[in-house]
Every structure is written in structure tokens, then in C-alpha cells.
Amino acid sequence: MARNDETATIEALRGALLLSGLGLEQLQRVAHHAGRVVLEEGQMLFTQGELAARFYLVLSGQIRLFRLSPEGAEKVIEIVSPGQTFAEALMFLSAPRYPVCAAALNPVELIAIDAHDFAEMLRASTETCFVLLGAFSQRLRALIGEIDDLTLHSATSRVARYLMTRLPPDRRAVELDVRKGVLASRLSVKPETFSRVVKSLGEQGVIAIHGSHVTILDREALSEIADLKHTRELAPLPCEPAALAGRG
């Protein structure tokens, strides 16, 4: 890897939450063993059951993580966006295999990180291990919150919660940059149910939608529909499947 490319890779790695606690020498080591991957829309990165030799950091575009049933039905597990890593927890397994498929939702650029070398680096630094454990603990809390969301809340509440997690505090608009069918699968609702929920929220004067652009007309009402008063914290749905190995 050319020096300029390695410097750019180090800066990208430093910006990822999971890797932000690494020292310069560690980042240089990771960058030295890493590679760039470019995918076109719809192109597969890996398939369910494939040997997991690398984990990934998204630089641009979005990756769809999904599982396939024996009948071929698809369930979206996560949508991974720029700055987020995924599949890293698999490095701790003795014979890791990806428990999901990964495909590009749109043109994507990623950094592929050598999982074996990264694990070797962790063995030499207890401090770095604890940094990663902290990041994994945060994700575990988010995953528990997602389980609560799926089991205790209605489809309408889940859609409202998704909109609220996407909405910056100082803005009233959300851009749905994911296809309706993919987003519906991610929220564990049928596409037709998602459409009915969005239409109902519009008829109630809570939101206004034009194509993929959603304007929040009544933030307080949307918050109540999302049932946020009974949750301890509001965090984005987890985008990095730290517990994917356990889901397989």
C-alpha cells in the first residue's frame, strides 16, 4: 500500500468508534494488513456460512446484512453506514463463519481488516482488549433495546421510533435513503404494513412524506407514538453486529 493510501486508511480507521482507542503504531499495523474493497449496487461481499477471515469498515455507501431461510426468504439484520464496522466479533471464534450475507445497497467502498492479525495484536495488549470490550458493551445494550422494541412495541411504534432515531435534535426532516422493502424487513414489518403506518401518520398530521423525504410535523406526537417515555435511552438501532455470532 502506498504511503499516501496508508495515511488515508489510518485516518479512516481512527474515525471508527471501535478503532478510535488504538494507538498510532496499532493503527499502522492494521492499515498495513488492510485492503480496499469497492462494490457496485447489489454486489455480494460475502455469503452466509463463508469463512470469516476479515471484518470491515464502511467508508461510503451502505451494506445490507441479511439472513436467508431454507425457503429463501430474506430477513434484514442490519444496514451498515459510513464510519461503522461489522463482523468484527467473529475474530474471537476458533473457526469463524459469517452468520449472515452482506450485499451493497448502493455503490460501496470499504476497508477490509485482517481479523487474524487484529486478534494477534489484541493478545499483546490487555488495554486494547478493554477498549474493545467497552465498545462491545455499548452495542450489547443497544441490541437489548432492539429486542425490547421488537417484542414490546407495535409496528406503528417501531416505525415512529426509527424516524425519531434518525431525526437530529435541531431538524424536522428525515431522508429515507433505504428502499422501503429493505427498511420494512429491518423493522420486522411487512412492506404493506410499513406503507399503511406511514400513511396513517400522515393522515394524523404527525408527518408529511414526499418521496423519500419525511418532514416531522408534530415531534411530541411522534415521540408519544414511539413510546419513548417508557424507555431509558434513545439510541440508533445497532449498526455493527457485535453479537452476530450468537445470532447464527
Short mmCIF file of C-alpha atoms in Angstrom, two decimals:
data_model
loop_
_atom_site.label_atom_id
_atom_site.label_comp_id
_atom_site.label_asym_id
_atom_site.label_seq_id
_atom_site.Cartn_x
_atom_site.Cartn_y
_atom_site.Cartn_z
CA MET A 1 0.00 0.00 0.00
CA ALA A 2 1.42 3.44 -0.99
CA ARG A 3 2.29 5.78 1.86
CA ASN A 4 -0.46 8.29 0.99
CA ASP A 5 -3.00 5.48 0.79
CA GLU A 6 -1.85 4.09 4.13
CA THR A 7 -2.12 7.54 5.75
CA ALA A 8 -5.68 7.91 4.43
CA THR A 9 -6.52 4.43 5.70
CA ILE A 10 -5.15 5.24 9.16
CA GLU A 11 -7.29 8.38 9.34
CA ALA A 12 -10.38 6.41 8.29
CA LEU A 13 -9.66 3.73 10.90
CA ARG A 14 -9.14 6.35 13.60
CA GLY A 15 -12.61 7.75 12.86
CA ALA A 16 -14.38 4.45 13.58
CA LEU A 17 -15.77 4.17 17.11
CA LEU A 18 -14.46 0.65 17.59
CA LEU A 19 -10.93 1.59 16.50
CA SER A 20 -10.67 5.12 17.87
CA GLY A 21 -8.87 3.95 21.00
CA LEU A 22 -5.98 2.33 19.10
CA GLY A 23 -2.53 3.91 19.23
CA LEU A 24 -0.68 5.10 16.14
CA GLU A 25 1.52 2.01 15.90
CA GLN A 26 -1.53 -0.22 16.19
CA LEU A 27 -3.37 1.76 13.51
CA GLN A 28 -0.32 1.50 11.26
CA ARG A 29 -0.26 -2.26 11.76
CA VAL A 30 -3.96 -2.59 10.97
CA ALA A 31 -3.60 -0.38 7.88
CA HIS A 32 -0.59 -2.38 6.67
CA HIS A 33 -2.64 -5.60 6.65
CA ALA A 34 -5.85 -3.98 5.37
CA GLY A 35 -7.19 -3.63 1.85
CA ARG A 36 -9.77 -1.55 0.00
CA VAL A 37 -12.92 -3.14 -1.43
CA VAL A 38 -15.27 -1.46 -3.92
CA LEU A 39 -18.70 -2.92 -4.67
CA GLU A 40 -21.42 -1.97 -7.12
CA GLU A 41 -25.06 -1.78 -6.08
CA GLY A 42 -26.39 -5.25 -5.31
CA GLN A 43 -22.96 -6.92 -5.37
CA MET A 44 -22.32 -9.51 -2.65
CA LEU A 45 -19.45 -9.03 -0.19
CA PHE A 46 -19.78 -12.43 1.48
CA THR A 47 -22.38 -15.13 1.93
CA GLN A 48 -23.88 -16.88 4.93
CA GLY A 49 -21.59 -19.72 6.07
CA GLU A 50 -18.48 -18.41 4.32
CA LEU A 51 -15.21 -18.50 6.28
CA ALA A 52 -14.72 -15.15 8.04
CA ALA A 53 -11.13 -14.01 7.53
CA ARG A 54 -11.83 -10.27 7.61
CA PHE A 55 -14.09 -7.68 9.19
CA TYR A 56 -14.99 -4.39 7.56
CA LEU A 57 -15.25 -0.62 7.94
CA VAL A 58 -17.64 1.18 5.61
CA LEU A 59 -16.14 4.30 4.01
CA SER A 60 -19.01 5.22 1.70
CA GLY A 61 -22.37 3.76 0.71
CA GLN A 62 -24.34 1.22 2.72
CA ILE A 63 -24.11 -2.52 3.31
CA ARG A 64 -27.16 -4.73 3.90
CA LEU A 65 -26.64 -7.63 6.30
CA PHE A 66 -29.30 -10.31 5.96
CA ARG A 67 -30.07 -13.94 6.66
CA LEU A 68 -31.74 -16.38 4.32
CA SER A 69 -34.21 -19.00 5.46
CA PRO A 70 -34.12 -22.53 3.94
CA GLU A 71 -37.03 -21.38 1.75
CA GLY A 72 -35.02 -18.38 0.51
CA ALA A 73 -36.88 -15.72 2.48
CA GLU A 74 -34.69 -12.74 3.41
CA LYS A 75 -34.57 -11.02 6.81
CA VAL A 76 -32.52 -7.83 7.02
CA ILE A 77 -30.45 -7.88 10.21
CA GLU A 78 -28.73 -4.54 9.82
CA ILE A 79 -27.97 -1.67 7.48
CA VAL A 80 -24.38 -0.53 7.93
CA SER A 81 -23.47 3.06 7.09
CA PRO A 82 -20.20 5.00 6.66
CA GLY A 83 -17.95 5.07 9.71
CA GLN A 84 -19.33 1.80 11.08
CA THR A 85 -17.64 -1.59 11.34
CA PHE A 86 -19.23 -5.03 11.13
CA ALA A 87 -18.39 -8.73 11.59
CA GLU A 88 -15.55 -7.97 13.99
CA ALA A 89 -16.86 -10.14 16.84
CA LEU A 90 -16.24 -13.22 14.71
CA MET A 91 -12.47 -12.88 15.18
CA PHE A 92 -12.84 -14.33 18.69
CA LEU A 93 -14.18 -17.66 17.38
CA SER A 94 -11.89 -20.60 16.66
CA ALA A 95 -13.43 -21.35 13.24
CA PRO A 96 -15.42 -18.24 12.32
CA ARG A 97 -18.00 -18.24 9.56
CA TYR A 98 -20.21 -15.34 8.60
CA PRO A 99 -23.71 -15.97 10.01
CA VAL A 100 -25.24 -13.53 7.52
CA CYS A 101 -24.94 -12.44 3.91
CA ALA A 102 -23.63 -8.97 3.08
CA ALA A 103 -24.50 -7.04 -0.07
CA ALA A 104 -24.15 -3.44 -1.25
CA LEU A 105 -27.33 -1.37 -1.07
CA ASN A 106 -25.64 1.18 -3.34
CA PRO A 107 -22.08 1.71 -4.56
CA VAL A 108 -19.85 0.98 -1.56
CA GLU A 109 -16.22 1.40 -0.56
CA LEU A 110 -14.88 -0.48 2.45
CA ILE A 111 -11.69 -1.23 4.32
CA ALA A 112 -11.20 -4.98 4.80
CA ILE A 113 -9.31 -5.67 8.04
CA ASP A 114 -7.34 -8.85 8.63
CA ALA A 115 -9.19 -10.46 11.56
CA HIS A 116 -6.43 -12.94 12.46
CA ASP A 117 -3.71 -10.28 12.66
CA PHE A 118 -6.03 -7.96 14.60
CA ALA A 119 -6.70 -10.72 17.15
CA GLU A 120 -2.94 -11.31 17.45
CA MET A 121 -2.49 -7.62 18.16
CA LEU A 122 -5.12 -7.78 20.90
CA ARG A 123 -3.28 -10.66 22.59
CA ALA A 124 -0.33 -8.32 23.06
CA SER A 125 -2.36 -5.51 24.65
CA THR A 126 -4.75 -6.01 27.55
CA GLU A 127 -5.57 -2.30 27.47
CA THR A 128 -6.72 -2.50 23.85
CA CYS A 129 -8.87 -5.52 24.71
CA PHE A 130 -10.68 -3.48 27.36
CA VAL A 131 -11.22 -0.63 24.88
CA LEU A 132 -12.95 -3.06 22.52
CA LEU A 133 -14.93 -4.63 25.36
CA GLY A 134 -16.29 -1.19 26.19
CA ALA A 135 -17.45 -0.69 22.60
CA PHE A 136 -18.99 -4.17 22.51
CA SER A 137 -20.82 -3.48 25.79
CA GLN A 138 -22.43 -0.38 24.31
CA ARG A 139 -23.62 -2.40 21.35
CA LEU A 140 -24.99 -5.11 23.61
CA ARG A 141 -27.12 -2.51 25.39
CA ALA A 142 -28.40 -1.33 22.03
CA LEU A 143 -29.20 -4.90 20.97
CA ILE A 144 -31.15 -5.49 24.18
CA GLY A 145 -33.07 -2.31 23.47
CA GLU A 146 -33.82 -3.60 19.98
CA ILE A 147 -35.16 -6.88 21.37
CA ASP A 148 -37.46 -4.87 23.64
CA ASP A 149 -38.53 -2.82 20.64
CA LEU A 150 -39.40 -5.89 18.57
CA THR A 151 -41.22 -7.72 21.35
CA LEU A 152 -42.96 -4.93 23.26
CA HIS A 153 -43.88 -2.38 20.61
CA SER A 154 -46.35 -2.35 17.73
CA ALA A 155 -45.40 -1.89 14.09
CA THR A 156 -46.53 1.74 14.30
CA SER A 157 -44.35 2.32 17.34
CA ARG A 158 -41.33 0.71 15.66
CA VAL A 159 -41.67 2.91 12.58
CA ALA A 160 -42.08 6.01 14.78
CA ARG A 161 -39.02 5.04 16.83
CA TYR A 162 -36.97 4.57 13.68
CA LEU A 163 -37.91 8.06 12.47
CA MET A 164 -37.06 9.54 15.87
CA THR A 165 -33.63 7.88 15.98
CA ARG A 166 -32.89 9.29 12.52
CA LEU A 167 -34.02 12.81 13.42
CA PRO A 168 -31.34 15.27 14.60
CA PRO A 169 -32.42 17.39 17.60
CA ASP A 170 -32.30 20.63 15.61
CA ARG A 171 -34.05 19.41 12.46
CA ARG A 172 -37.55 18.43 11.37
CA ALA A 173 -36.76 16.33 8.30
CA VAL A 174 -35.52 12.80 7.67
CA GLU A 175 -34.27 11.34 4.39
CA LEU A 176 -35.17 7.66 3.93
CA ASP A 177 -32.11 6.56 1.99
CA VAL A 178 -33.05 2.88 2.12
CA ARG A 179 -35.60 1.11 -0.08
CA LYS A 180 -38.98 0.56 1.58
CA GLY A 181 -38.77 -3.22 1.37
CA VAL A 182 -35.33 -3.29 2.99
CA LEU A 183 -36.36 -0.88 5.74
CA ALA A 184 -39.57 -2.83 6.42
CA SER A 185 -37.58 -6.05 6.80
CA ARG A 186 -35.15 -4.28 9.14
CA LEU A 187 -38.09 -3.20 11.35
CA SER A 188 -39.70 -6.67 11.15
CA VAL A 189 -42.85 -5.42 9.44
CA LYS A 190 -44.29 -6.26 6.04
CA PRO A 191 -43.80 -3.65 3.28
CA GLU A 192 -47.55 -3.13 3.02
CA THR A 193 -47.74 -2.64 6.79
CA PHE A 194 -44.94 -0.08 6.63
CA SER A 195 -46.83 1.80 3.90
CA ARG A 196 -50.04 1.78 5.96
CA VAL A 197 -48.23 3.07 9.04
CA VAL A 198 -46.59 5.92 7.14
CA LYS A 199 -49.91 6.80 5.50
CA SER A 200 -51.69 6.77 8.88
CA LEU A 201 -49.05 9.02 10.47
CA GLY A 202 -49.54 11.40 7.57
CA GLU A 203 -53.32 11.41 7.95
CA GLN A 204 -52.90 12.17 11.66
CA GLY A 205 -50.80 15.22 10.81
CA VAL A 206 -47.73 13.78 12.53
CA ILE A 207 -45.54 13.60 9.42
CA ALA A 208 -45.60 14.67 5.78
CA ILE A 209 -43.86 12.49 3.22
CA HIS A 210 -42.77 13.34 -0.31
CA GLY A 211 -40.87 10.51 -1.96
CA SER A 212 -38.03 9.63 0.39
CA HIS A 213 -38.22 12.96 2.25
CA VAL A 214 -40.12 12.87 5.57
CA THR A 215 -40.98 16.05 7.46
CA ILE A 216 -41.90 15.72 11.14
CA LEU A 217 -44.89 17.99 11.71
CA ASP A 218 -45.52 17.06 15.36
CA ARG A 219 -42.38 15.87 17.14
CA GLU A 220 -44.09 15.40 20.51
CA ALA A 221 -46.85 13.27 19.00
CA LEU A 222 -44.31 11.15 17.13
CA SER A 223 -42.37 10.67 20.37
CA GLU A 224 -45.51 9.50 22.17
CA ILE A 225 -46.36 7.08 19.36
CA ALA A 226 -42.79 5.77 19.58
CA ASP A 227 -43.45 5.17 23.30
CA LEU A 228 -40.19 6.85 24.25
CA LYS A 229 -41.43 7.97 27.66
CA HIS A 230 -41.12 4.38 28.86
CA THR A 231 -37.61 3.74 27.56
CA ARG A 232 -34.46 4.59 29.46
CA GLU A 233 -32.48 5.82 26.48
CA LEU A 234 -32.87 6.60 22.82
CA ALA A 235 -30.07 5.30 20.66
CA PRO A 236 -29.88 4.42 16.96
CA LEU A 237 -30.60 0.82 16.13
CA PRO A 238 -27.27 -1.03 16.30
CA CYS A 239 -25.44 -0.96 13.03
CA GLU A 240 -22.50 -3.12 13.89
CA PRO A 241 -23.47 -6.72 14.66
CA ALA A 242 -21.12 -7.39 17.57
CA ALA A 243 -23.32 -10.29 18.57
CA LEU A 244 -23.82 -11.76 15.09
CA ALA A 245 -22.04 -14.93 16.06
CA GLY A 246 -24.70 -15.55 18.66
CA ARG A 247 -27.46 -14.94 16.16
CA GLY A 248 -26.31 -17.62 13.79
#
